[in-house]
Amino acid sequence: MTIPDLRTGLGWDTHILTAGRPLILGGVHIPSELGLDGHSDADVLSHAITDALLGAAAQGDIGMHFPDTDPAWKGADSRQLLHHAVQIVRVAGFQIANVDSTVILERPKLKDYRLAIRESLSATLGIELARVSVKFKTHEKVGPVGEGRSAEAQAIALLIRR
Ligand code: C5P
Ligand code: MG
């Protein structure tokens, strides 16, 4: 029996919430008093998915491909990073079966933006909407995320040999 060549990858990221920065998740600008701080646009969800894809293909991690010391990535649109990871996956001989993810953020409520975020990710990943899932959780008011000082994202990706 031949074993199908499937690969899973796990991604995680965190960024600090601060005033005067935009809140961008999966490439979608979310109205919010606080935004995410970082070298790039600090899109914590896109970064987690980027690492999930790179991990599944055993192609290192986001910092290896896009060092945060490199001025080229200052203020970068993280969809560029994600798209680059998609190309790395393709060159390695895989296609993306699905991506699931969770954003952990105390506020604002994100559920009204779920479809917009999924559509944005679907376009960047080059896969159909039904293969892209985004979930949201609070941190129940405890810890840095719960106190509204930071946000986290988790992602998992499944790749299939083309
Ligand atoms: O964290 P908790 O279990 O209370 O979240 C309940 C629901 O609230 C989630 O399943 C999600 O649909 C929604 N939610 C949201 N935006 C957040 C956090 C949670 O829409 N920032
Ligand atoms: Mg990040």
PDB file of C-alpha atoms in Angstrom, residues 66-160:
ATOM      1  CA  PHE A  66      11.999  37.422   5.834  1.00  0.00           C
ATOM      2  CA  PRO A  67      14.439  38.624   8.553  1.00  0.00           C
ATOM      3  CA  ASP A  68      12.972  41.475  10.649  1.00  0.00           C
ATOM      4  CA  THR A  69      16.410  43.139  10.463  1.00  0.00           C
ATOM      5  CA  ASP A  70      15.985  43.499   6.678  1.00  0.00           C
ATOM      6  CA  PRO A  71      14.771  47.017   5.746  1.00  0.00           C
ATOM      7  CA  ALA A  72      13.038  45.444   2.704  1.00  0.00           C
ATOM      8  CA  TRP A  73      10.330  44.065   5.022  1.00  0.00           C
ATOM      9  CA  LYS A  74       9.801  47.249   7.087  1.00  0.00           C
ATOM     10  CA  GLY A  75       6.085  48.037   6.961  1.00  0.00           C
ATOM     11  CA  ALA A  76       5.659  45.173   4.473  1.00  0.00           C
ATOM     12  CA  ASP A  77       2.203  43.913   3.531  1.00  0.00           C
ATOM     13  CA  SER A  78       2.272  40.435   5.091  1.00  0.00           C
ATOM     14  CA  ARG A  79       0.227  39.089   2.174  1.00  0.00           C
ATOM     15  CA  GLN A  80       3.502  39.343   0.210  1.00  0.00           C
ATOM     16  CA  LEU A  81       5.212  37.104   2.788  1.00  0.00           C
ATOM     17  CA  LEU A  82       2.318  34.654   2.740  1.00  0.00           C
ATOM     18  CA  HIS A  83       2.261  34.572  -1.058  1.00  0.00           C
ATOM     19  CA  HIS A  84       6.000  33.912  -1.091  1.00  0.00           C
ATOM     20  CA  ALA A  85       5.476  30.951   1.270  1.00  0.00           C
ATOM     21  CA  VAL A  86       2.776  29.617  -1.098  1.00  0.00           C
ATOM     22  CA  GLN A  87       5.326  29.720  -3.923  1.00  0.00           C
ATOM     23  CA  ILE A  88       7.905  27.903  -1.771  1.00  0.00           C
ATOM     24  CA  VAL A  89       5.307  25.190  -1.095  1.00  0.00           C
ATOM     25  CA  ARG A  90       4.594  24.863  -4.848  1.00  0.00           C
ATOM     26  CA  VAL A  91       8.278  24.694  -5.777  1.00  0.00           C
ATOM     27  CA  ALA A  92       8.695  21.951  -3.139  1.00  0.00           C
ATOM     28  CA  GLY A  93       6.041  19.991  -5.068  1.00  0.00           C
ATOM     29  CA  PHE A  94       2.970  20.438  -2.881  1.00  0.00           C
ATOM     30  CA  GLN A  95      -0.500  21.965  -3.097  1.00  0.00           C
ATOM     31  CA  ILE A  96      -2.474  23.269  -0.123  1.00  0.00           C
ATOM     32  CA  ALA A  97      -5.427  21.063   0.915  1.00  0.00           C
ATOM     33  CA  ASN A  98      -6.691  23.359   3.676  1.00  0.00           C
ATOM     34  CA  VAL A  99      -5.737  25.915   6.299  1.00  0.00           C
ATOM     35  CA  ASP A 100      -7.388  26.286   9.706  1.00  0.00           C
ATOM     36  CA  SER A 101      -6.558  29.077  12.127  1.00  0.00           C
ATOM     37  CA  THR A 102      -7.496  30.846  15.354  1.00  0.00           C
ATOM     38  CA  VAL A 103      -6.939  34.496  16.314  1.00  0.00           C
ATOM     39  CA  ILE A 104      -6.874  35.118  20.075  1.00  0.00           C
ATOM     40  CA  LEU A 105      -7.776  38.752  20.728  1.00  0.00           C
ATOM     41  CA  GLU A 106      -9.838  40.250  23.543  1.00  0.00           C
ATOM     42  CA  ARG A 107     -11.379  43.051  21.501  1.00  0.00           C
ATOM     43  CA  PRO A 108     -12.760  44.093  19.099  1.00  0.00           C
ATOM     44  CA  LYS A 109     -15.168  41.291  18.194  1.00  0.00           C
ATOM     45  CA  LEU A 110     -14.023  39.817  14.899  1.00  0.00           C
ATOM     46  CA  LYS A 111     -16.827  37.486  13.826  1.00  0.00           C
ATOM     47  CA  ASP A 112     -18.380  40.073  11.488  1.00  0.00           C
ATOM     48  CA  TYR A 113     -15.085  40.110   9.570  1.00  0.00           C
ATOM     49  CA  ARG A 114     -14.766  36.320   9.240  1.00  0.00           C
ATOM     50  CA  LEU A 115     -15.922  36.147   5.619  1.00  0.00           C
ATOM     51  CA  ALA A 116     -13.796  39.119   4.523  1.00  0.00           C
ATOM     52  CA  ILE A 117     -10.699  37.591   6.170  1.00  0.00           C
ATOM     53  CA  ARG A 118     -11.387  34.156   4.658  1.00  0.00           C
ATOM     54  CA  GLU A 119     -11.896  35.705   1.203  1.00  0.00           C
ATOM     55  CA  SER A 120      -8.671  37.675   1.502  1.00  0.00           C
ATOM     56  CA  LEU A 121      -6.696  34.592   2.615  1.00  0.00           C
ATOM     57  CA  SER A 122      -8.329  32.436  -0.071  1.00  0.00           C
ATOM     58  CA  ALA A 123      -7.109  34.892  -2.730  1.00  0.00           C
ATOM     59  CA  THR A 124      -3.569  35.087  -1.332  1.00  0.00           C
ATOM     60  CA  LEU A 125      -3.299  31.322  -0.829  1.00  0.00           C
ATOM     61  CA  GLY A 126      -4.804  30.578  -4.248  1.00  0.00           C
ATOM     62  CA  ILE A 127      -7.263  28.027  -2.844  1.00  0.00           C
ATOM     63  CA  GLU A 128     -11.043  27.980  -2.677  1.00  0.00           C
ATOM     64  CA  LEU A 129     -12.889  29.644   0.203  1.00  0.00           C
ATOM     65  CA  ALA A 130     -14.148  26.324   1.615  1.00  0.00           C
ATOM     66  CA  ARG A 131     -10.537  25.319   2.278  1.00  0.00           C
ATOM     67  CA  VAL A 132      -9.824  28.354   4.497  1.00  0.00           C
ATOM     68  CA  SER A 133     -11.083  28.518   8.086  1.00  0.00           C
ATOM     69  CA  VAL A 134     -10.624  31.373  10.580  1.00  0.00           C
ATOM     70  CA  LYS A 135     -11.797  31.194  14.183  1.00  0.00           C
ATOM     71  CA  PHE A 136     -11.705  33.737  17.001  1.00  0.00           C
ATOM     72  CA  LYS A 137     -11.288  33.456  20.761  1.00  0.00           C
ATOM     73  CA  THR A 138     -10.870  35.804  23.678  1.00  0.00           C
ATOM     74  CA  HIS A 139      -8.355  34.966  26.426  1.00  0.00           C
ATOM     75  CA  GLU A 140     -11.022  35.328  29.114  1.00  0.00           C
ATOM     76  CA  LYS A 141      -9.506  38.627  30.387  1.00  0.00           C
ATOM     77  CA  VAL A 142      -6.396  36.926  31.853  1.00  0.00           C
ATOM     78  CA  GLY A 143      -2.744  37.179  30.794  1.00  0.00           C
ATOM     79  CA  PRO A 144      -1.305  39.681  28.295  1.00  0.00           C
ATOM     80  CA  VAL A 145      -3.836  38.755  25.591  1.00  0.00           C
ATOM     81  CA  GLY A 146      -6.764  38.841  28.011  1.00  0.00           C
ATOM     82  CA  GLU A 147      -5.637  42.220  29.354  1.00  0.00           C
ATOM     83  CA  GLY A 148      -5.683  43.593  25.800  1.00  0.00           C
ATOM     84  CA  ARG A 149      -1.905  44.075  25.594  1.00  0.00           C
ATOM     85  CA  SER A 150      -1.259  41.599  22.769  1.00  0.00           C
ATOM     86  CA  ALA A 151      -2.809  39.232  20.258  1.00  0.00           C
ATOM     87  CA  GLU A 152      -1.914  35.719  19.179  1.00  0.00           C
ATOM     88  CA  ALA A 153      -2.700  33.525  16.192  1.00  0.00           C
ATOM     89  CA  GLN A 154      -2.419  29.797  15.604  1.00  0.00           C
ATOM     90  CA  ALA A 155      -2.632  28.001  12.256  1.00  0.00           C
ATOM     91  CA  ILE A 156      -2.421  24.541  10.782  1.00  0.00           C
ATOM     92  CA  ALA A 157      -1.988  23.668   7.117  1.00  0.00           C
ATOM     93  CA  LEU A 158      -2.283  20.395   5.210  1.00  0.00           C
ATOM     94  CA  LEU A 159      -0.260  19.893   2.027  1.00  0.00           C
ATOM     95  CA  ILE A 160      -0.684  17.198  -0.637  1.00  0.00           C
TER      96      ILE A 160
END
